[in-house]
mmCIF file of C-alpha atoms in Angstrom:
data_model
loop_
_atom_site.group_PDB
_atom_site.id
_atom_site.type_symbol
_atom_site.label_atom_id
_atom_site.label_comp_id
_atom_site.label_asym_id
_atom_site.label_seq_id
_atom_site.Cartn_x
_atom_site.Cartn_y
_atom_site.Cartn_z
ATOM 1 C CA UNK A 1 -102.125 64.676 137.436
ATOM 2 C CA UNK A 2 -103.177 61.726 134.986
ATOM 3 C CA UNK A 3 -104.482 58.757 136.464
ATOM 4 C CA UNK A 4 -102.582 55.576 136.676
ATOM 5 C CA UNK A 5 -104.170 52.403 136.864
ATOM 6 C CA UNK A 6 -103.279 49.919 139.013
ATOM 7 C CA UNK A 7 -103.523 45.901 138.433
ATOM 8 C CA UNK A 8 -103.509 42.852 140.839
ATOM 9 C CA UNK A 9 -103.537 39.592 138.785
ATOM 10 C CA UNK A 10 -103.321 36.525 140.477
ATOM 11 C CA UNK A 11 -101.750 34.322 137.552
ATOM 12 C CA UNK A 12 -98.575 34.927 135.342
ATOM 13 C CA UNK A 13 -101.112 35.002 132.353
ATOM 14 C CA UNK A 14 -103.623 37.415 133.573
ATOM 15 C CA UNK A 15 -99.682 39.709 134.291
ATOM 16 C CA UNK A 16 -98.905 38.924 130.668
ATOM 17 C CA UNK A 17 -102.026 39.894 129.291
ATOM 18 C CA UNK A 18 -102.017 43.301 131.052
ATOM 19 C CA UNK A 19 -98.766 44.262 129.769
ATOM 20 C CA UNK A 20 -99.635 43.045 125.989
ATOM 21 C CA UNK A 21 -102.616 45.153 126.217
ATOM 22 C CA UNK A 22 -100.704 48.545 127.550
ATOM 23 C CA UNK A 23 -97.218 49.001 126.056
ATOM 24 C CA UNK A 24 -96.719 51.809 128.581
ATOM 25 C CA UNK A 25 -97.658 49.478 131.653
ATOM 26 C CA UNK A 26 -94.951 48.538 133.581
ATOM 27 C CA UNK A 27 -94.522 45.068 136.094
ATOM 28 C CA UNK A 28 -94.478 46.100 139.760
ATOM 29 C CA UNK A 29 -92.745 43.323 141.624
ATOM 30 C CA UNK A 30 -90.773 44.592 145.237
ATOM 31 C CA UNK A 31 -91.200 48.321 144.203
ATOM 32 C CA UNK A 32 -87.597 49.095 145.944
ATOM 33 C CA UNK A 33 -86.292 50.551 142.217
ATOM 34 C CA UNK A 34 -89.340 51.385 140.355
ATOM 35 C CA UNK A 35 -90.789 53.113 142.972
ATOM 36 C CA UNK A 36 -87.961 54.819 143.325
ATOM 37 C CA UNK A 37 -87.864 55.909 140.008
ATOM 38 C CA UNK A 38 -91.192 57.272 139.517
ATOM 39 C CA UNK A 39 -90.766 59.660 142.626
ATOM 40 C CA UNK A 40 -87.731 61.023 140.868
ATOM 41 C CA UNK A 41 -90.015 61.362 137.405
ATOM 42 C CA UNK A 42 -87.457 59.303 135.499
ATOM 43 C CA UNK A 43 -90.697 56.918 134.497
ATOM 44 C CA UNK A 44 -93.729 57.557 133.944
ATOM 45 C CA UNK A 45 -96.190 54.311 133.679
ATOM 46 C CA UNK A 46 -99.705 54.542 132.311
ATOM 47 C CA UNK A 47 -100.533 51.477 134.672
ATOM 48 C CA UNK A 48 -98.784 49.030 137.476
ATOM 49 C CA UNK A 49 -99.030 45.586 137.207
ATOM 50 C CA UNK A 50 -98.178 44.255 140.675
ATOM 51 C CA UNK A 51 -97.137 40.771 140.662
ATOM 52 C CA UNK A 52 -97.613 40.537 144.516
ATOM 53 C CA UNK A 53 -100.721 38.226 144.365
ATOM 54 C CA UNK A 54 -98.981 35.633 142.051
ATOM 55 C CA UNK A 55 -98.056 32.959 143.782
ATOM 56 C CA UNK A 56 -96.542 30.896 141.452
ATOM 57 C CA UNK A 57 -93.548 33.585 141.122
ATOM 58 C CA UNK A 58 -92.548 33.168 144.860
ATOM 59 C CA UNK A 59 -90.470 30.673 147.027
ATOM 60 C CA UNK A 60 -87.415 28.578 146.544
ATOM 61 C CA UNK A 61 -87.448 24.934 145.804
ATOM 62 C CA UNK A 62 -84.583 22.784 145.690
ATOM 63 C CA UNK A 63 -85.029 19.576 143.645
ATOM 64 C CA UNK A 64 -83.600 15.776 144.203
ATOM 65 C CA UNK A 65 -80.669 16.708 141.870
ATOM 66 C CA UNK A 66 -79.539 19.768 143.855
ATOM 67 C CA UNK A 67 -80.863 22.107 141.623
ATOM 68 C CA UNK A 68 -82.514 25.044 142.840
ATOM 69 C CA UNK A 69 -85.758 27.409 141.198
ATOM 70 C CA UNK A 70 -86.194 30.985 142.949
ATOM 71 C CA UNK A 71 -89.093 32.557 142.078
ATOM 72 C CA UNK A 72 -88.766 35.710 140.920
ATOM 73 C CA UNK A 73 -90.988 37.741 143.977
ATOM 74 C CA UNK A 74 -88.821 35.900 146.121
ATOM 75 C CA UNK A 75 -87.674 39.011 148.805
ATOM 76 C CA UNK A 76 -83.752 39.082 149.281
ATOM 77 C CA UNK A 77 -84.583 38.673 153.265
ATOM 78 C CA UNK A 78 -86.050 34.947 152.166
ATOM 79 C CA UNK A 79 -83.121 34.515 150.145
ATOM 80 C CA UNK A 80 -80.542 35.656 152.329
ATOM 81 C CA UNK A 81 -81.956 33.074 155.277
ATOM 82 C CA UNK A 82 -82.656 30.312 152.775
ATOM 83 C CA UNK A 83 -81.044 27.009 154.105
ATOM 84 C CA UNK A 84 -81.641 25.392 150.312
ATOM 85 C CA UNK A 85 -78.807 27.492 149.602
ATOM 86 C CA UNK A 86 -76.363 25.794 150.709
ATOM 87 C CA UNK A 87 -72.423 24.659 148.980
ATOM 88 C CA UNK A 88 -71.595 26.633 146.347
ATOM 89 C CA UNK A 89 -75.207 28.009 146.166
ATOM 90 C CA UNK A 90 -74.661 29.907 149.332
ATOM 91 C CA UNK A 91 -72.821 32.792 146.649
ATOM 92 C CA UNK A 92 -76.220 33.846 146.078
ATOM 93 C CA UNK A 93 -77.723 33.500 149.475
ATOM 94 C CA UNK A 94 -74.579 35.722 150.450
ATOM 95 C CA UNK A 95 -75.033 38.488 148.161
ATOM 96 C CA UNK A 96 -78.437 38.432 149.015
ATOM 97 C CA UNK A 97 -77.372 38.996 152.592
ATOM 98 C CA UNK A 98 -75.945 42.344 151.653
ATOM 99 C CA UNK A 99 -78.331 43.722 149.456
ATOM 100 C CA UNK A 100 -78.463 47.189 150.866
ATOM 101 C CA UNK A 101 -80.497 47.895 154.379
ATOM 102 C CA UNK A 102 -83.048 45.522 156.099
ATOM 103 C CA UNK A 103 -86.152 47.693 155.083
ATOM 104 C CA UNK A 104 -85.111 47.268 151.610
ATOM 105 C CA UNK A 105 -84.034 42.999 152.091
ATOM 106 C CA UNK A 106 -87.496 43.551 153.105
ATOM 107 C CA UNK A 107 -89.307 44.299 150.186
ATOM 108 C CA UNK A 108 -87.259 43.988 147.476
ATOM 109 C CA UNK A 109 -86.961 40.714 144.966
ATOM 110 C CA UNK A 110 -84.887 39.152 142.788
ATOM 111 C CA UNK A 111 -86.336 39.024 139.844
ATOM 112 C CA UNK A 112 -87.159 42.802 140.073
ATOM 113 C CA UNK A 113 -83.114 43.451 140.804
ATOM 114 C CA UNK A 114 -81.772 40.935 137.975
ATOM 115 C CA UNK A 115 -84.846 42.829 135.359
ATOM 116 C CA UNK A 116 -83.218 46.347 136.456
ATOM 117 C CA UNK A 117 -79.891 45.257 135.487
ATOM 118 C CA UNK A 118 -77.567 47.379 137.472
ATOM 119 C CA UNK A 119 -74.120 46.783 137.251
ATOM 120 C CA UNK A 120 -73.030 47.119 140.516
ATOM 121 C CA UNK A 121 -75.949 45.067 141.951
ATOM 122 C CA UNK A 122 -75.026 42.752 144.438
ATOM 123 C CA UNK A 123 -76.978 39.208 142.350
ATOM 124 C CA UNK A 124 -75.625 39.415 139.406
ATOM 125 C CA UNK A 125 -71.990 38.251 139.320
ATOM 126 C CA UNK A 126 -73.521 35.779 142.296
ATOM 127 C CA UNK A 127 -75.791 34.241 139.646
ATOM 128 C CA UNK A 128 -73.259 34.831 136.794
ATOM 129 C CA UNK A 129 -70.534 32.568 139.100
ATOM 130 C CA UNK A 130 -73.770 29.898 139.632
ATOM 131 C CA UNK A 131 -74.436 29.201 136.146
ATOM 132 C CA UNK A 132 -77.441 29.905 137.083
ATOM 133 C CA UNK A 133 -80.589 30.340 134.277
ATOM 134 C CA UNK A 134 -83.241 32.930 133.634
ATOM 135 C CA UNK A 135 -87.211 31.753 133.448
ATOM 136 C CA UNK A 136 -88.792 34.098 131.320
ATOM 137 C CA UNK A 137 -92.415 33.810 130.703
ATOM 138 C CA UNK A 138 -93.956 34.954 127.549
ATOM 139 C CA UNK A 139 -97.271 35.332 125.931
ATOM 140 C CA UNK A 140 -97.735 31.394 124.155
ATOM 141 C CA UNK A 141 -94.861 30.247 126.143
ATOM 142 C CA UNK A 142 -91.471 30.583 128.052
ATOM 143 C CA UNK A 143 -87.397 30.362 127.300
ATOM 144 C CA UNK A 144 -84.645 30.148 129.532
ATOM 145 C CA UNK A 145 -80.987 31.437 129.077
ATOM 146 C CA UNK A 146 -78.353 32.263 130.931
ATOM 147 C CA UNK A 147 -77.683 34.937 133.048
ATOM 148 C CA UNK A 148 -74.639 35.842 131.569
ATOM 149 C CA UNK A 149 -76.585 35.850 128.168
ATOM 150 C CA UNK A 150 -79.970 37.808 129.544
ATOM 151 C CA UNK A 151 -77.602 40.522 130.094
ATOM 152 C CA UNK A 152 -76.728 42.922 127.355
ATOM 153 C CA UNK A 153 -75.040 46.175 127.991
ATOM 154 C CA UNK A 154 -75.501 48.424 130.800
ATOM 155 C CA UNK A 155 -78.831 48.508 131.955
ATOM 156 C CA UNK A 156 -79.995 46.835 129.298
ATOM 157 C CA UNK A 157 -81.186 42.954 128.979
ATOM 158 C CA UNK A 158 -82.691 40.556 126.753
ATOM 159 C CA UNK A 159 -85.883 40.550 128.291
ATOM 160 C CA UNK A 160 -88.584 41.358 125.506
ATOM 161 C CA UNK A 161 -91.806 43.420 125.609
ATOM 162 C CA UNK A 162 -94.886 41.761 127.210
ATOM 163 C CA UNK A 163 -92.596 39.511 129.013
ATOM 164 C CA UNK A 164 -91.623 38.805 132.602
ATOM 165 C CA UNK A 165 -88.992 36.839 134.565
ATOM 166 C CA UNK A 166 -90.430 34.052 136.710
ATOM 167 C CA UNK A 167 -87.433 32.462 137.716
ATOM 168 C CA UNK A 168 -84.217 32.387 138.648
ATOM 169 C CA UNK A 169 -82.476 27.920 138.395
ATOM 170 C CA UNK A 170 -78.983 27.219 139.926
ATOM 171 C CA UNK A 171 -77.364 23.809 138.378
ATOM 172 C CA UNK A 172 -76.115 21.553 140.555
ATOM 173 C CA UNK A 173 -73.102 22.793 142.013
ATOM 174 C CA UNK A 174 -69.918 20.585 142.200
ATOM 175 C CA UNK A 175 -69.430 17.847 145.230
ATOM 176 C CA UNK A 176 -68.324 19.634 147.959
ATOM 177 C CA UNK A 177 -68.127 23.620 147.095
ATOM 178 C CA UNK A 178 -68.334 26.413 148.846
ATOM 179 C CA UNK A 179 -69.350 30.022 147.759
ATOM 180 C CA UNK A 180 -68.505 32.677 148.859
ATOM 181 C CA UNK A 181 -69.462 36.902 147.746
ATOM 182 C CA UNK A 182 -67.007 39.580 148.774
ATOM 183 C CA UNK A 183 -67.951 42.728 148.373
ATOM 184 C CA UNK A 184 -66.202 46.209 148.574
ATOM 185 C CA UNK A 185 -68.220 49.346 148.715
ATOM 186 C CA UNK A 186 -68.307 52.854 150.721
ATOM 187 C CA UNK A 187 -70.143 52.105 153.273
ATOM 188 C CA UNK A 188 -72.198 49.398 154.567
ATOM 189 C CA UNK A 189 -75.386 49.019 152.429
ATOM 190 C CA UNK A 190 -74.212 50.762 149.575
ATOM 191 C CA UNK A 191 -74.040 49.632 146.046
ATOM 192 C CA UNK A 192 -70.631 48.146 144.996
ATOM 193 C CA UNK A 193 -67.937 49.569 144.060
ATOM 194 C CA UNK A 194 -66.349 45.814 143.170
ATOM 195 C CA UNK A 195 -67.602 42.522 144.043
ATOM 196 C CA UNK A 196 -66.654 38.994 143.649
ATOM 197 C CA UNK A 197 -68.393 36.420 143.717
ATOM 198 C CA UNK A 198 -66.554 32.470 143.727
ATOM 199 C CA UNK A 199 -68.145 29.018 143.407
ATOM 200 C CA UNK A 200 -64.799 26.812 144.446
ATOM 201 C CA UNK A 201 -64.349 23.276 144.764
ATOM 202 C CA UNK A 202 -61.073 21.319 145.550
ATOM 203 C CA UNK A 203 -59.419 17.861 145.281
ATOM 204 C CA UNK A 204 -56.812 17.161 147.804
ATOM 205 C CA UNK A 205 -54.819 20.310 147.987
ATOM 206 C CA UNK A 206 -55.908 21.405 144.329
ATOM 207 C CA UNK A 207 -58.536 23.079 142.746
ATOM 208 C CA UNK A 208 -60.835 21.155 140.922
ATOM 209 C CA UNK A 209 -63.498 23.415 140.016
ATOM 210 C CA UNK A 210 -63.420 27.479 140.316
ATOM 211 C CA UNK A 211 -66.323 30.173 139.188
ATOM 212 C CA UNK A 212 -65.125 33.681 139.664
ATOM 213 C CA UNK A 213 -67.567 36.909 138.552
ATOM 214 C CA UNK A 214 -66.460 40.239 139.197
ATOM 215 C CA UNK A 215 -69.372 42.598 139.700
ATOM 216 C CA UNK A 216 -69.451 46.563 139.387
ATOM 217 C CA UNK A 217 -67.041 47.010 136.994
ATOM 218 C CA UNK A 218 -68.370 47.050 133.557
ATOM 219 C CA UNK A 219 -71.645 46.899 131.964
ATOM 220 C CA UNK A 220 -72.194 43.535 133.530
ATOM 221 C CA UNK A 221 -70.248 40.653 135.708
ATOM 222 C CA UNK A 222 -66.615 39.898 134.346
ATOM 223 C CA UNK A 223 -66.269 36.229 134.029
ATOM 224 C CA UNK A 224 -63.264 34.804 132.333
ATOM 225 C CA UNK A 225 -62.441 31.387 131.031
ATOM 226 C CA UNK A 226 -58.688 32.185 130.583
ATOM 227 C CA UNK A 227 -58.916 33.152 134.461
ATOM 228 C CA UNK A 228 -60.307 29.767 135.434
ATOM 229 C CA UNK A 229 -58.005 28.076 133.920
ATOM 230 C CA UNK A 230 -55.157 29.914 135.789
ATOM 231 C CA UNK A 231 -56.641 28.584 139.205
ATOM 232 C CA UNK A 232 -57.783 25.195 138.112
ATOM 233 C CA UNK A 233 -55.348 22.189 139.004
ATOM 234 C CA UNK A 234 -53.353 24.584 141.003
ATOM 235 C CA UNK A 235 -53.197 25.029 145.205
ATOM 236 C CA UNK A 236 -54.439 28.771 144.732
ATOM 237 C CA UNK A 237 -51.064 29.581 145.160
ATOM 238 C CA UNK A 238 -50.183 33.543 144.826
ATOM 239 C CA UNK A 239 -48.695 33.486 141.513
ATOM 240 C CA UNK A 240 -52.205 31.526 140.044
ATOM 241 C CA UNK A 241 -53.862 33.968 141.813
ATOM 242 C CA UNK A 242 -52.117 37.382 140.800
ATOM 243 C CA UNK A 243 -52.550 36.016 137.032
ATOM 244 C CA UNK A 244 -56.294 35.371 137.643
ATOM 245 C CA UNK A 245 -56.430 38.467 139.292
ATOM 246 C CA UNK A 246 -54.542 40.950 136.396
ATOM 247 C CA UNK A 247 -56.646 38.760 133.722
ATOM 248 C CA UNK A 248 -59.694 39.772 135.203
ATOM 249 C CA UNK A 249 -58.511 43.461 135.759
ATOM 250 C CA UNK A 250 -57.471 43.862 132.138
ATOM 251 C CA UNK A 251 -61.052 42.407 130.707
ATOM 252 C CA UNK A 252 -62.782 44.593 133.261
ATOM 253 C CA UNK A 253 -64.319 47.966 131.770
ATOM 254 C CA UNK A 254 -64.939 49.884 134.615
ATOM 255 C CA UNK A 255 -66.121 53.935 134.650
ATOM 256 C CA UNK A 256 -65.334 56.951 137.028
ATOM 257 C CA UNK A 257 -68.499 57.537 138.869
ATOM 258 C CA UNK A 258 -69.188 58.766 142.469
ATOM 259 C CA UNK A 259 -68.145 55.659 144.155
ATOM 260 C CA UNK A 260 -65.071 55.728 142.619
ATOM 261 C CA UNK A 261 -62.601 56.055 139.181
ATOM 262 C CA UNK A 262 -62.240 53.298 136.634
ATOM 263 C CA UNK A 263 -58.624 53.252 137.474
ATOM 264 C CA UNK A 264 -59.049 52.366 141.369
ATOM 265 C CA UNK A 265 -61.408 50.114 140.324
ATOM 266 C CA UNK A 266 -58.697 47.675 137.990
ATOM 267 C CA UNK A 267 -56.174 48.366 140.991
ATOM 268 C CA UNK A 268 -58.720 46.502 143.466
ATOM 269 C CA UNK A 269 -60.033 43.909 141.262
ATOM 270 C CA UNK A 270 -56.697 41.425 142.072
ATOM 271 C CA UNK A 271 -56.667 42.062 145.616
ATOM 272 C CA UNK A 272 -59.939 41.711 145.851
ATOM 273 C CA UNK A 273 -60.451 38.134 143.844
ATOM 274 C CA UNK A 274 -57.289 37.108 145.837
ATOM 275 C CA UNK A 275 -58.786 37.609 149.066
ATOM 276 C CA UNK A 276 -62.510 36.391 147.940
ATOM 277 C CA UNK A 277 -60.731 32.879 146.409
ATOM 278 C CA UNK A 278 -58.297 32.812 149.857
ATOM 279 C CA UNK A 279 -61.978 32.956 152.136
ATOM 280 C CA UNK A 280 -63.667 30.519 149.807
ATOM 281 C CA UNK A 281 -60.578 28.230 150.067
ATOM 282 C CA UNK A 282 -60.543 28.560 153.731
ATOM 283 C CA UNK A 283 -63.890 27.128 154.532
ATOM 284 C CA UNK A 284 -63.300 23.816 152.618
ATOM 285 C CA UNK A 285 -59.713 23.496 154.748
#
């Protein structure tokens, strides 16, 4: 068996450095996936880079504005119990909530489940419906982008070589929201096999602001203006909310896999964002 070596830097530089040195290295951050991986042989790293000692990667802060930063080593337990996440930032502290078992809310983070990309993760069309922004630091510098822009395709994001997410930023969310993640899957614990996620503010008895993500069914979240626009101004009414609903159905691009077929999957999506908008609704009333 060849020898792997294994690195504990204590800054984000001394991490980026590592990984420019060793192509093959790769950035150990919860270890819930990766680890995972490695015992199956679909990886094989010449080195770990654990990002466990870092501290400037960890924690949530929320700022005067209402903006919030989540470090990327940030566990899902600390995120799921977070009281900074709070209006229509509690989407994310509710998907977080449901992130598969306690051992794994445990140890797992968010950066290291936004890097791996998987569709039916539960943060993505939580962060996706948050507007929220990637941190990515970089050897010489950092960027930012959105979410909805880091990803690509499936499993696949924009995140280059030698670089590292140290961040996750929520915008402000509107006066007043709510958020709210529904989630439908086998069993509890289980990956997806839809999700919604909604970021919904109202005006009187109308809808003055509505984010909705569908999760699990495509290569990543399914968020569409043409949607939004169907809800917005209205009372979330069931004929605004079966157009929403087929809209988002007919730009999903969902697969057959084990936890179900693509066509279930488009059947659910309506009844799903109808009853994830209806819950959201119901805790501003």
């Amino acid at each position: 068996m060849t020898a792997m070596a294994f690195h504990l830097p204590d800054t984000i530089d001394g991490a980026l450095r590592l990984l420019a040195a060793d192509p093959e290295a790769q950035l150990l951050a919860g270890g819930a996936t990766l680890v995972a991986m490695m015992n199956a042989g679909l990886v094989q790293p010449s080195a770990l880079v654990s990002l466990r000692r870092i501290a400037a990667l960890r924690g949530i802060e929320r700022s005067a504005d209402g903006s919030v930063r989540i470090g990327a080593m940030t566990r899902h337990c600390d995120t799921a119990r977070s009281e900074d996440l709070a209006g229509g930032h509690a989407v994310v502290r509710e998907a977080a909530s449901v992130i598969a078992s306690p051992p794994v809310r445990n140890m797992g983070t968010m950066g290291g489940s936004v890097a791996f990309a998987d569709p039916a993760a539960d943060y993505l069309p939580a962060l996706v419906a948050a507007d929220a922004e990637i941190e990515i630091a970089r050897p010489g510098g950092w960027r930012r982008l959105p979410v909805a822009q880091f990803l690509l395709d499936w499993y696949q994001t924009a995140l280059e070589p030698a670089e590292l997410i140290a961040a996750l930023h929520l915008p402000p969310a509107p006066t007043a929201a709510v958020g709210h993640y529904d989630k439908l899957s086998r069993v509890e614990g289980d990956y997806a096999t839809a999700s919604v996620a909604v970021v919904l503010a109202m005006s009187g008895r109308a809808c003055s602001h509505i984010a909705v993500a569908v999760g699990a069914c495509g290569p990543k979240p399914v968020r569409l203006a043409e949607a939004e626009r169907a809800l917005l101004g209205s009372p979330l009414d069931e004929g605004a909310l079966s157009l929403a609903g087929r809209l988002l159905a007919e730009a999903a691009d969902p697969v057959d896999d084990v936890r179900s077929s693509a066509e279930y999957r488009r059947r659910v999506i309506p009844r799903l964002v109808r009853r994830a908008v209806r819950s959201a609704a119901a805790r501003i009333a």
